[in-house]
Amino acid sequence: MPLDHNGRIRTVKKPTGKGKNVVYWMQGAFRATWSPSLEFAIQAANEEGLPLLVLVVLDLGYPEANYRSFKFFLEGLADVKDGLAKRGIPLHLRKGKFEEILPEYIAGAHTLISDAAYLPAMRAIRDRIYAEAESGIVEVEPNVLVPVRAASDKMEYGAYTIRPKIRRLAPLFQPGFLPREYRGKKLDDVLDFEPSDHRKLLEGQVEFVQPCSIVGGSAQAAKILREFVQDRYRSFAELRGNPAAQAETGLSPYLHFGHISPMQVLEEARGAGGLDGNYEALFEQLVVRRELAHNFTLYASGLGSPFDFIPGWAAETLKAHERDSKDYLYSLGELEEARTHDRFWNAAQTELLNNGKIHNYMRMYWGKKIIEWSETVDEAYRRMVYLNNKYALDGRDPNSYAGIGWCFGLHDRPFVERRIFGKVRYMSDGGLRRKFDMEAYTRRAYGELGVE
Ligand SMILES: Cc1cc2nc3c(=O)[nH]c(=O)nc-3n(C[C@H](O)[C@H](O)[C@H](O)COP(=O)(O)OP(=O)(O)OC[C@H]3O[C@@H](n4cnc5c(N)ncnc54)[C@H](O)[C@@H]3O)c2cc1C
């Protein structure tokens, strides 16, 4: 399939020249600025002399979504609605099944433009919809700096193999698409629902998971980014990995829903501090590691079990140690309710339950212990995916599967062989105590949340 804009834009089906409008199906980048997809859609509509409309479908059957994640999503939609209105771009907010609503729009469209997807469930939905389409179909990658297929055409071994490829291509994509002015006709908005009515929309309709205090949307993401750049950025390289410090950006839920673009984060950070060690550290996480995760989910042959994708050495060693005796075995319920003997692990799980996120370092520890406390490798994997995707606002993301996969040896190297883990990296509570002020972390995880 042809690639354009250095691979950012992929033509899935060529337009036939028929059709009355250009439709941008906003499905991964829920924002009205800093979006290559939206800017490309505006450009396409202007060039064809056709009206543009932006379509968002609220499909309450979306895989693994629940009250917590939908509320965050709807908060983001409220910002999309305001942002598009300011730019004079019509919005259709429709409620129903993707497969039922999309064909209605495709039938009349010259071109359907959509955001690329990387996880199998969402790719499968797109493929089914595209197969029936007679309009042009174009996919844009709005949420990565370097388009995933342009960076590499295979599943990469680790950060060390993808890093040079990304670094070489990165200058082509900064700062990204410039904003375009929409010159077409302003069609009427069609609003099946009001995004602010989340109670009415969701109560009794989707699984209830207590929402977090963190609010979704581009405005909130921009505020968090500003605060990060002013306060925490100067110590990012030094303190990011320390769970007792609060040095991280806190942007992963916003990146997951596309409420903010990684290009915007990079530009603001660069503007604040130039290209220093903190910029390098941010680039490493936000671009190299995050885009390695996208590479992984796009090219992995399956995500149902770690044995579908971990390197041979990791699969072999985990299998060899799967029957090793275990000091603790917990039920899923005990894990879910943070009722283990390990105070630090319980603190991490409590963060997840209440804040919708765990500090990165503790997330690694959280995953490693689930391996230690589950009967089998596959059971540990299923539990991690379930807990992460149910409670994490940034869950159901390429990073979710890459992060969980890492606990089983993905993108990592062999270590000294030991019980249960074999040669896969092990983490201990003693290591946490030696490196960090774990009392401060635990106090924060419980105390700040008021549930000690
Ligand atoms: C078991 C496990 C599960 C995870 N599940 C998720 C998940 O569901 N969603 C998710 O976004 N991340 C996940 N991660 C990766 C990482 O923990 C989070 O991205 C990070 O903690 C988010 O916090 P932040 O935005 O403050 O990150 P910062 O440290 O401020 O980093 C900025 C951005 O860089 C990216 N990033 C940071 N660390 C990583 C990493 N290790 N791999 C890939 N990208 C990274 C994220 O997009 C993040 O928002 C998981 C890691 C593990 C070990």
Short mmCIF file of C-alpha atoms and ligand atoms in Angstrom, two decimals:
data_model
loop_
_atom_site.label_atom_id
_atom_site.label_comp_id
_atom_site.label_asym_id
_atom_site.label_seq_id
_atom_site.Cartn_x
_atom_site.Cartn_y
_atom_site.Cartn_z
CA MET A 1 0.00 0.00 0.00
CA PRO A 2 1.40 3.43 -0.86
CA LEU A 3 2.92 5.46 1.95
CA ASP A 4 3.01 9.25 1.97
CA HIS A 5 4.43 12.06 4.11
CA ASN A 6 7.41 9.80 4.84
CA GLY A 7 5.07 7.01 5.81
CA ARG A 8 2.70 8.98 8.06
CA ILE A 9 -0.19 8.48 5.63
CA ARG A 10 -1.17 5.12 4.16
CA THR A 11 -3.67 4.75 1.34
CA VAL A 12 -5.66 1.59 2.00
CA LYS A 13 -8.08 2.14 -0.92
CA LYS A 14 -7.75 4.77 -3.63
CA PRO A 15 -10.72 7.19 -3.95
CA THR A 16 -12.85 6.59 -7.03
CA GLY A 17 -13.62 10.29 -7.44
CA LYS A 18 -17.26 9.82 -6.38
CA GLY A 19 -18.73 10.87 -3.02
CA LYS A 20 -20.05 14.04 -1.46
CA ASN A 21 -17.70 14.67 1.44
CA VAL A 22 -14.52 13.80 3.27
CA VAL A 23 -15.07 12.01 6.58
CA TYR A 24 -12.46 11.91 9.30
CA TRP A 25 -13.31 9.00 11.63
CA MET A 26 -11.58 10.17 14.81
CA GLN A 27 -10.75 6.93 16.53
CA GLY A 28 -7.32 7.25 18.14
CA ALA A 29 -6.43 10.95 18.36
CA PHE A 30 -9.24 12.62 20.29
CA ARG A 31 -8.01 16.20 20.01
CA ALA A 32 -8.69 19.23 17.83
CA THR A 33 -5.09 20.48 17.57
CA TRP A 34 -1.69 18.87 17.03
CA SER A 35 -3.32 16.09 15.03
CA PRO A 36 -1.77 15.03 11.72
CA SER A 37 -4.99 13.11 10.93
CA LEU A 38 -7.23 16.13 11.36
CA GLU A 39 -4.87 18.44 9.46
CA PHE A 40 -4.57 15.94 6.63
CA ALA A 41 -8.38 15.59 6.52
CA ILE A 42 -8.75 19.39 6.29
CA GLN A 43 -6.17 19.49 3.51
CA ALA A 44 -7.89 16.67 1.60
CA ALA A 45 -11.32 18.36 1.88
CA ASN A 46 -9.90 21.73 0.78
CA GLU A 47 -8.12 20.16 -2.19
CA GLU A 48 -11.18 18.21 -3.32
CA GLY A 49 -13.48 21.19 -2.73
CA LEU A 50 -15.69 18.94 -0.58
CA PRO A 51 -17.13 19.45 2.88
CA LEU A 52 -15.38 17.78 5.80
CA LEU A 53 -17.01 16.20 8.78
CA VAL A 54 -15.46 14.61 11.82
CA LEU A 55 -17.14 11.45 13.02
CA VAL A 56 -16.80 10.02 16.53
CA VAL A 57 -18.64 6.80 17.37
CA LEU A 58 -19.37 5.96 20.99
CA ASP A 59 -19.50 2.15 20.87
CA LEU A 60 -20.31 0.96 24.38
CA GLY A 61 -19.24 -2.54 23.36
CA TYR A 62 -15.64 -1.39 22.91
CA PRO A 63 -13.32 -4.21 24.07
CA GLU A 64 -12.53 -4.08 27.81
CA ALA A 65 -13.85 -0.54 28.29
CA ASN A 66 -15.77 0.34 31.47
CA TYR A 67 -17.24 3.27 33.37
CA ARG A 68 -13.84 4.58 34.44
CA SER A 69 -12.31 4.60 30.97
CA PHE A 70 -15.48 5.80 29.20
CA LYS A 71 -15.86 8.74 31.59
CA PHE A 72 -12.27 9.81 30.87
CA PHE A 73 -12.91 9.36 27.15
CA LEU A 74 -16.10 11.47 27.26
CA GLU A 75 -14.27 14.26 29.10
CA GLY A 76 -11.89 14.28 26.16
CA LEU A 77 -14.78 14.44 23.71
CA ALA A 78 -16.11 17.59 25.37
CA ASP A 79 -12.78 19.28 24.46
CA VAL A 80 -12.94 17.88 20.92
CA LYS A 81 -16.42 19.36 20.52
CA ASP A 82 -15.31 22.82 21.68
CA GLY A 83 -12.07 22.70 19.70
CA LEU A 84 -13.72 21.73 16.41
CA ALA A 85 -16.46 24.35 16.87
CA LYS A 86 -13.73 27.00 17.22
CA ARG A 87 -12.19 25.82 13.93
CA GLY A 88 -15.54 25.75 12.09
CA ILE A 89 -15.40 21.98 11.52
CA PRO A 90 -18.64 19.96 11.81
CA LEU A 91 -18.80 17.10 14.27
CA HIS A 92 -20.99 14.00 14.22
CA LEU A 93 -21.14 12.33 17.63
CA ARG A 94 -22.91 9.05 17.07
CA LYS A 95 -23.79 6.30 19.53
CA GLY A 96 -23.90 2.70 18.30
CA LYS A 97 -21.74 -0.06 16.89
CA PHE A 98 -18.77 0.82 14.71
CA GLU A 99 -19.78 -1.79 12.15
CA GLU A 100 -23.29 -0.35 11.85
CA ILE A 101 -22.51 3.37 11.80
CA LEU A 102 -19.36 3.47 9.69
CA PRO A 103 -20.92 2.00 6.52
CA GLU A 104 -23.56 4.80 6.58
CA TYR A 105 -20.79 7.38 6.33
CA ILE A 106 -18.54 5.48 3.97
CA ALA A 107 -21.43 5.06 1.50
CA GLY A 108 -21.50 8.79 0.76
CA ALA A 109 -17.85 9.63 1.27
CA HIS A 110 -15.18 10.49 -1.27
CA THR A 111 -12.58 9.46 1.30
CA LEU A 112 -12.69 8.10 4.82
CA ILE A 113 -9.64 9.13 6.81
CA SER A 114 -8.90 7.36 10.05
CA ASP A 115 -6.28 7.03 12.77
CA ALA A 116 -4.09 3.94 12.53
CA ALA A 117 -4.61 1.17 15.10
CA TYR A 118 -1.96 -1.16 16.48
CA LEU A 119 -3.81 -3.68 18.66
CA PRO A 120 -5.36 -6.75 17.02
CA ALA A 121 -8.96 -6.13 18.23
CA MET A 122 -9.16 -2.65 16.79
CA ARG A 123 -7.29 -3.59 13.61
CA ALA A 124 -9.78 -6.40 13.03
CA ILE A 125 -12.73 -3.98 13.35
CA ARG A 126 -11.10 -1.63 10.85
CA ASP A 127 -10.32 -4.44 8.42
CA ARG A 128 -13.95 -5.60 8.43
CA ILE A 129 -15.19 -2.07 7.82
CA TYR A 130 -12.63 -1.31 5.12
CA ALA A 131 -13.32 -4.56 3.26
CA GLU A 132 -16.88 -3.42 2.47
CA ALA A 133 -15.94 0.17 1.61
CA GLU A 134 -16.26 1.61 -1.86
CA SER A 135 -14.87 5.03 -0.95
CA GLY A 136 -11.21 5.89 -0.63
CA ILE A 137 -9.69 4.82 2.70
CA VAL A 138 -6.67 6.52 4.17
CA GLU A 139 -5.02 5.83 7.52
CA VAL A 140 -2.86 8.38 9.31
CA GLU A 141 -0.54 7.75 12.27
CA PRO A 142 -1.16 10.78 14.48
CA ASN A 143 0.10 9.45 17.81
CA VAL A 144 3.71 8.49 17.14
CA LEU A 145 6.65 10.63 16.13
CA VAL A 146 8.02 8.18 13.57
CA PRO A 147 5.39 6.13 11.70
CA VAL A 148 5.69 2.55 12.84
CA ARG A 149 6.12 0.90 9.43
CA ALA A 150 8.58 3.58 8.36
CA ALA A 151 10.71 2.96 11.45
CA SER A 152 10.91 -0.79 10.86
CA ASP A 153 9.29 -3.54 8.82
CA LYS A 154 9.73 -6.23 11.49
CA MET A 155 9.36 -6.86 15.20
CA GLU A 156 12.41 -5.33 16.85
CA TYR A 157 14.45 -7.14 19.52
CA GLY A 158 14.64 -4.22 21.89
CA ALA A 159 15.26 -0.54 22.42
CA TYR A 160 18.85 -0.99 21.25
CA THR A 161 17.76 -2.11 17.78
CA ILE A 162 14.96 0.40 17.16
CA ARG A 163 16.69 3.43 18.74
CA PRO A 164 19.11 4.17 15.85
CA LYS A 165 16.29 3.77 13.29
CA ILE A 166 14.04 6.18 15.16
CA ARG A 167 16.83 8.68 15.78
CA ARG A 168 17.77 8.70 12.12
CA LEU A 169 14.19 9.38 10.99
CA ALA A 170 13.03 11.66 13.82
CA PRO A 171 14.15 14.99 12.25
CA LEU A 172 11.81 14.32 9.31
CA PHE A 173 8.82 14.45 11.64
CA GLN A 174 9.49 17.37 13.95
CA PRO A 175 7.52 19.51 14.61
CA GLY A 176 4.92 17.67 12.48
CA PHE A 177 1.90 18.88 10.50
CA LEU A 178 1.25 22.62 10.50
CA PRO A 179 -2.36 23.64 11.23
CA ARG A 180 -4.54 24.17 8.15
CA GLU A 181 -7.57 26.39 7.84
CA TYR A 182 -10.76 24.60 6.82
CA ARG A 183 -12.18 26.43 3.79
CA GLY A 184 -15.15 24.16 3.10
CA LYS A 185 -18.84 24.37 3.88
CA LYS A 186 -19.80 24.21 7.54
CA LEU A 187 -22.31 21.35 7.65
CA ASP A 188 -24.55 21.01 10.70
CA ASP A 189 -23.34 19.09 13.71
CA VAL A 190 -25.16 15.83 14.47
CA LEU A 191 -25.05 15.03 18.16
CA ASP A 192 -26.63 11.77 19.35
CA PHE A 193 -25.39 12.60 22.85
CA GLU A 194 -23.75 15.28 24.97
CA PRO A 195 -20.28 14.19 26.16
CA SER A 196 -20.85 15.85 29.55
CA ASP A 197 -23.85 13.54 30.21
CA HIS A 198 -21.60 10.66 31.17
CA ARG A 199 -23.92 9.42 33.96
CA LYS A 200 -26.93 9.22 31.68
CA LEU A 201 -24.88 7.58 28.94
CA LEU A 202 -23.01 5.03 31.02
CA GLU A 203 -24.99 4.09 34.13
CA GLY A 204 -26.31 0.57 33.76
CA GLN A 205 -24.83 0.35 30.26
CA VAL A 206 -21.21 -0.58 30.95
CA GLU A 207 -19.31 -2.37 33.73
CA PHE A 208 -18.97 -0.06 36.70
CA VAL A 209 -15.41 0.68 37.81
CA GLN A 210 -15.08 3.62 40.20
CA PRO A 211 -13.80 6.65 38.23
CA CYS A 212 -10.53 8.32 39.29
CA SER A 213 -10.17 11.96 40.24
CA ILE A 214 -7.97 12.58 37.18
CA VAL A 215 -9.94 14.37 34.47
CA GLY A 216 -9.60 13.60 30.76
CA GLY A 217 -9.22 15.94 27.80
CA SER A 218 -6.74 18.02 25.86
CA ALA A 219 -7.11 21.06 28.12
CA GLN A 220 -6.22 19.04 31.21
CA ALA A 221 -3.37 17.32 29.36
CA ALA A 222 -1.95 20.69 28.32
CA LYS A 223 -2.17 21.91 31.92
CA ILE A 224 -0.33 18.82 33.21
CA LEU A 225 2.31 19.27 30.50
CA ARG A 226 2.81 22.93 31.48
CA GLU A 227 3.19 22.00 35.14
CA PHE A 228 5.61 19.20 34.24
CA VAL A 229 7.77 21.48 32.12
CA GLN A 230 7.85 24.16 34.84
CA ASP A 231 8.36 21.98 37.90
CA ARG A 232 9.44 18.40 37.27
CA TYR A 233 11.20 18.42 33.92
CA ARG A 234 14.52 19.72 35.26
CA SER A 235 14.90 16.59 37.42
CA PHE A 236 13.25 14.13 35.00
CA ALA A 237 16.47 12.31 34.02
CA GLU A 238 17.58 11.97 37.63
CA LEU A 239 14.33 11.17 39.41
CA ARG A 240 11.92 9.64 36.90
CA GLY A 241 12.75 6.09 37.98
CA ASN A 242 12.27 6.81 41.69
CA PRO A 243 8.82 5.83 42.97
CA ALA A 244 9.20 8.03 46.04
CA ALA A 245 9.64 11.14 43.86
CA GLN A 246 6.93 12.48 41.62
CA ALA A 247 9.06 13.31 38.63
CA GLU A 248 7.15 11.62 35.82
CA THR A 249 5.00 13.49 33.33
CA GLY A 250 1.77 11.71 34.32
CA LEU A 251 0.70 11.95 30.68
CA SER A 252 0.20 8.30 29.74
CA PRO A 253 -3.64 8.29 30.03
CA TYR A 254 -3.76 11.36 27.78
CA LEU A 255 -1.34 9.84 25.30
CA HIS A 256 -3.41 6.65 25.28
CA PHE A 257 -6.61 8.46 24.28
CA GLY A 258 -4.74 10.83 21.99
CA HIS A 259 -5.79 13.83 24.10
CA ILE A 260 -2.24 15.02 23.64
CA SER A 261 0.33 14.42 20.93
CA PRO A 262 3.89 13.25 21.64
CA MET A 263 5.04 15.95 19.18
CA GLN A 264 3.47 18.64 21.39
CA VAL A 265 5.16 17.20 24.48
CA LEU A 266 8.55 17.19 22.74
CA GLU A 267 8.14 20.73 21.41
CA GLU A 268 7.23 22.16 24.80
CA ALA A 269 10.06 20.35 26.53
CA ARG A 270 12.54 21.46 23.89
CA GLY A 271 11.31 25.02 24.22
CA ALA A 272 11.81 24.94 27.98
CA GLY A 273 15.22 23.34 28.33
CA GLY A 274 16.80 22.83 24.93
CA LEU A 275 18.33 19.47 24.09
CA ASP A 276 19.78 18.57 27.48
CA GLY A 277 19.87 15.29 29.42
CA ASN A 278 16.26 15.70 30.49
CA TYR A 279 15.18 16.01 26.86
CA GLU A 280 17.16 12.89 26.04
CA ALA A 281 15.49 11.01 28.91
CA LEU A 282 12.06 12.16 27.79
CA PHE A 283 12.76 11.25 24.16
CA GLU A 284 13.89 7.80 25.28
CA GLN A 285 10.59 7.08 27.06
CA LEU A 286 8.10 9.02 24.98
CA VAL A 287 9.51 8.08 21.59
CA VAL A 288 11.97 5.16 21.71
CA ARG A 289 10.24 2.97 24.33
CA ARG A 290 6.71 3.98 23.41
CA GLU A 291 7.26 3.42 19.69
CA LEU A 292 9.03 0.14 20.39
CA ALA A 293 5.75 -0.90 22.04
CA HIS A 294 3.81 0.11 18.91
CA ASN A 295 6.28 -1.84 16.77
CA PHE A 296 5.76 -4.86 19.02
CA THR A 297 1.95 -4.89 18.91
CA LEU A 298 1.86 -4.26 15.16
CA TYR A 299 4.19 -7.11 14.30
CA ALA A 300 3.65 -9.67 17.12
CA SER A 301 1.99 -12.82 15.85
CA GLY A 302 -0.41 -12.83 18.82
CA LEU A 303 -0.97 -11.23 22.21
CA GLY A 304 -2.93 -14.05 23.88
CA SER A 305 0.01 -15.58 25.74
CA PRO A 306 3.62 -14.48 26.37
CA PHE A 307 4.70 -17.62 24.52
CA ASP A 308 3.28 -15.97 21.37
CA PHE A 309 5.95 -13.30 21.41
CA ILE A 310 8.75 -13.57 24.00
CA PRO A 311 12.25 -14.43 22.75
CA GLY A 312 13.20 -18.12 22.56
CA TRP A 313 15.57 -17.99 25.55
CA ALA A 314 12.80 -16.53 27.76
CA ALA A 315 10.18 -19.06 26.63
CA GLU A 316 12.57 -21.95 27.23
CA THR A 317 13.64 -20.85 30.70
CA LEU A 318 10.10 -19.96 31.87
CA LYS A 319 8.81 -23.36 30.71
CA ALA A 320 11.69 -25.13 32.47
CA HIS A 321 10.83 -23.39 35.76
CA GLU A 322 7.05 -23.32 35.51
CA ARG A 323 6.63 -26.16 38.05
CA ASP A 324 9.07 -24.69 40.63
CA SER A 325 7.62 -24.47 44.13
CA LYS A 326 6.12 -21.11 45.08
CA ASP A 327 6.05 -19.53 48.53
CA TYR A 328 2.79 -17.69 47.89
CA LEU A 329 -0.12 -18.30 45.56
CA TYR A 330 -2.86 -15.70 45.50
CA SER A 331 -6.28 -15.77 43.93
CA LEU A 332 -7.21 -13.10 41.41
CA GLY A 333 -9.60 -11.64 44.00
CA GLU A 334 -6.82 -11.29 46.58
CA LEU A 335 -4.63 -9.54 44.03
CA GLU A 336 -7.43 -7.31 42.83
CA GLU A 337 -8.20 -6.19 46.38
CA ALA A 338 -4.51 -5.63 47.22
CA ARG A 339 -4.55 -8.33 49.94
CA THR A 340 -1.08 -9.91 49.74
CA HIS A 341 1.67 -10.19 52.37
CA ASP A 342 3.73 -7.60 50.45
CA ARG A 343 3.10 -4.05 51.60
CA PHE A 344 4.85 -2.45 48.63
CA TRP A 345 2.93 -4.54 46.13
CA ASN A 346 -0.34 -3.73 47.89
CA ALA A 347 0.58 -0.04 47.69
CA ALA A 348 1.15 -0.35 43.94
CA GLN A 349 -2.16 -2.16 43.43
CA THR A 350 -3.88 0.49 45.59
CA GLU A 351 -2.42 3.19 43.33
CA LEU A 352 -3.87 1.34 40.36
CA LEU A 353 -7.30 0.92 41.94
CA ASN A 354 -7.58 4.52 43.04
CA ASN A 355 -5.43 6.53 40.64
CA GLY A 356 -5.78 4.47 37.48
CA LYS A 357 -2.01 4.18 37.13
CA ILE A 358 1.10 2.84 38.90
CA HIS A 359 4.50 4.52 39.02
CA ASN A 360 6.63 2.98 36.24
CA TYR A 361 9.19 1.36 38.53
CA MET A 362 6.49 -0.13 40.75
CA ARG A 363 4.61 -1.32 37.69
CA MET A 364 7.57 -3.53 36.86
CA TYR A 365 7.66 -4.87 40.42
CA TRP A 366 3.87 -5.33 40.36
CA GLY A 367 4.11 -7.50 37.25
CA LYS A 368 7.10 -9.54 38.40
CA LYS A 369 5.35 -10.48 41.66
CA ILE A 370 2.22 -11.62 39.84
CA ILE A 371 4.45 -14.13 38.01
CA GLU A 372 5.82 -15.29 41.35
CA TRP A 373 2.37 -15.69 42.89
CA SER A 374 0.46 -17.40 40.04
CA GLU A 375 0.23 -21.09 39.15
CA THR A 376 1.41 -20.75 35.54
CA VAL A 377 3.01 -18.27 33.19
CA ASP A 378 -0.18 -17.91 31.15
CA GLU A 379 -2.27 -17.38 34.26
CA ALA A 380 0.09 -14.62 35.41
CA TYR A 381 -0.12 -12.95 32.01
CA ARG A 382 -3.94 -13.13 31.89
CA ARG A 383 -4.15 -11.63 35.40
CA MET A 384 -1.85 -8.75 34.53
CA VAL A 385 -3.73 -7.96 31.35
CA TYR A 386 -7.05 -8.15 33.19
CA LEU A 387 -6.03 -5.92 36.11
CA ASN A 388 -4.08 -3.44 34.00
CA ASN A 389 -6.75 -3.07 31.34
CA LYS A 390 -9.61 -2.89 33.82
CA TYR A 391 -8.17 -0.27 36.16
CA ALA A 392 -5.43 1.65 34.31
CA LEU A 393 -6.58 4.73 32.44
CA ASP A 394 -3.65 4.18 30.11
CA GLY A 395 -4.53 0.46 29.73
CA ARG A 396 -5.50 -1.37 26.52
CA ASP A 397 -2.54 0.37 24.89
CA PRO A 398 0.48 -0.97 22.98
CA ASN A 399 2.46 0.04 26.09
CA SER A 400 0.25 -2.21 28.23
CA TYR A 401 1.21 -5.31 26.28
CA ALA A 402 4.87 -4.31 25.88
CA GLY A 403 5.15 -3.46 29.60
CA ILE A 404 3.48 -6.69 30.67
CA GLY A 405 5.48 -8.63 28.06
CA TRP A 406 8.69 -7.12 29.47
CA CYS A 407 7.97 -8.82 32.81
CA PHE A 408 8.27 -12.13 30.90
CA GLY A 409 11.53 -11.20 29.13
CA LEU A 410 10.30 -9.27 26.08
CA HIS A 411 12.81 -6.60 24.97
CA ASP A 412 15.12 -7.71 27.80
CA ARG A 413 18.21 -9.95 28.18
CA PRO A 414 18.95 -13.09 30.23
CA PHE A 415 20.11 -12.81 33.85
CA VAL A 416 21.53 -15.32 36.34
CA GLU A 417 19.20 -18.34 36.57
CA ARG A 418 16.95 -18.62 39.62
CA ARG A 419 13.76 -20.23 40.90
CA ILE A 420 10.46 -19.58 39.03
CA PHE A 421 11.93 -16.92 36.71
CA GLY A 422 14.78 -18.97 35.30
CA LYS A 423 16.93 -16.48 33.38
CA VAL A 424 14.20 -13.83 33.19
CA ARG A 425 14.97 -10.73 35.27
CA TYR A 426 13.80 -10.92 38.88
CA MET A 427 12.91 -8.05 41.23
CA SER A 428 12.85 -8.13 45.03
CA ASP A 429 11.43 -5.96 47.78
CA GLY A 430 14.95 -5.80 49.24
CA GLY A 431 16.08 -4.15 46.00
CA LEU A 432 13.30 -1.59 46.32
CA ARG A 433 14.30 -0.81 49.93
CA ARG A 434 17.98 -0.45 49.03
CA LYS A 435 17.34 1.93 46.15
CA PHE A 436 14.41 4.06 47.27
CA ASP A 437 12.63 5.60 50.21
CA MET A 438 9.88 2.99 50.08
CA GLU A 439 8.17 4.31 53.18
CA ALA A 440 7.67 7.61 51.37
CA TYR A 441 6.25 5.76 48.34
CA THR A 442 3.94 3.63 50.45
CA ARG A 443 2.74 6.64 52.44
CA ARG A 444 2.01 8.45 49.23
CA ALA A 445 0.21 5.51 47.65
CA TYR A 446 -1.99 4.98 50.73
CA GLY A 447 -1.87 8.23 52.66
CA GLU A 448 -2.59 10.61 49.83
CA LEU A 449 -5.44 8.40 48.82
CA GLY A 450 -6.78 8.36 52.37
CA VAL A 451 -7.17 4.57 52.62
CA GLU A 452 -4.31 3.52 55.00
C1 LIG B 1 3.64 -4.30 33.82
C2 LIG B 1 3.62 -2.98 33.10
C3 LIG B 1 2.44 -2.50 32.56
C4 LIG B 1 2.41 -1.27 31.87
N1 LIG B 1 1.23 -0.84 31.36
C5 LIG B 1 1.17 0.34 30.71
C6 LIG B 1 -0.05 0.81 30.17
O1 LIG B 1 -1.09 0.15 30.30
N2 LIG B 1 -0.05 1.99 29.50
C7 LIG B 1 1.09 2.75 29.36
O2 LIG B 1 1.03 3.82 28.76
N3 LIG B 1 2.25 2.33 29.86
C8 LIG B 1 2.34 1.15 30.54
N4 LIG B 1 3.54 0.74 31.04
C9 LIG B 1 4.75 1.54 30.77
C10 LIG B 1 5.04 2.64 31.81
O3 LIG B 1 4.96 2.12 33.11
C11 LIG B 1 4.12 3.85 31.69
O4 LIG B 1 4.09 4.30 30.35
C12 LIG B 1 4.53 5.03 32.56
O5 LIG B 1 4.61 4.66 33.90
C13 LIG B 1 3.52 6.13 32.40
O6 LIG B 1 3.72 7.17 33.31
P1 LIG B 1 4.10 8.61 32.80
O7 LIG B 1 3.20 9.05 31.72
O8 LIG B 1 4.19 9.52 33.99
O9 LIG B 1 5.53 8.29 32.19
P2 LIG B 1 6.84 9.17 31.95
O10 LIG B 1 7.94 8.53 32.67
O11 LIG B 1 6.57 10.59 32.22
O12 LIG B 1 7.13 8.94 30.40
C14 LIG B 1 6.52 9.72 29.37
C15 LIG B 1 5.81 8.79 28.42
O13 LIG B 1 6.75 7.88 27.86
C16 LIG B 1 6.12 6.62 27.65
N5 LIG B 1 6.78 5.59 28.47
C17 LIG B 1 7.31 5.73 29.71
N6 LIG B 1 7.82 4.56 30.12
C18 LIG B 1 7.60 3.67 29.14
C19 LIG B 1 7.90 2.29 28.98
N7 LIG B 1 8.53 1.59 29.89
N8 LIG B 1 7.51 1.69 27.83
C20 LIG B 1 6.88 2.37 26.86
N9 LIG B 1 6.58 3.70 26.96
C21 LIG B 1 6.94 4.32 28.09
C22 LIG B 1 4.69 6.74 28.10
O14 LIG B 1 3.88 7.03 26.97
C23 LIG B 1 4.74 7.91 29.06
O15 LIG B 1 3.51 8.58 29.20
C24 LIG B 1 3.60 -0.50 31.72
C25 LIG B 1 4.79 -1.00 32.25
C26 LIG B 1 4.82 -2.22 32.93
C27 LIG B 1 6.12 -2.72 33.49
#
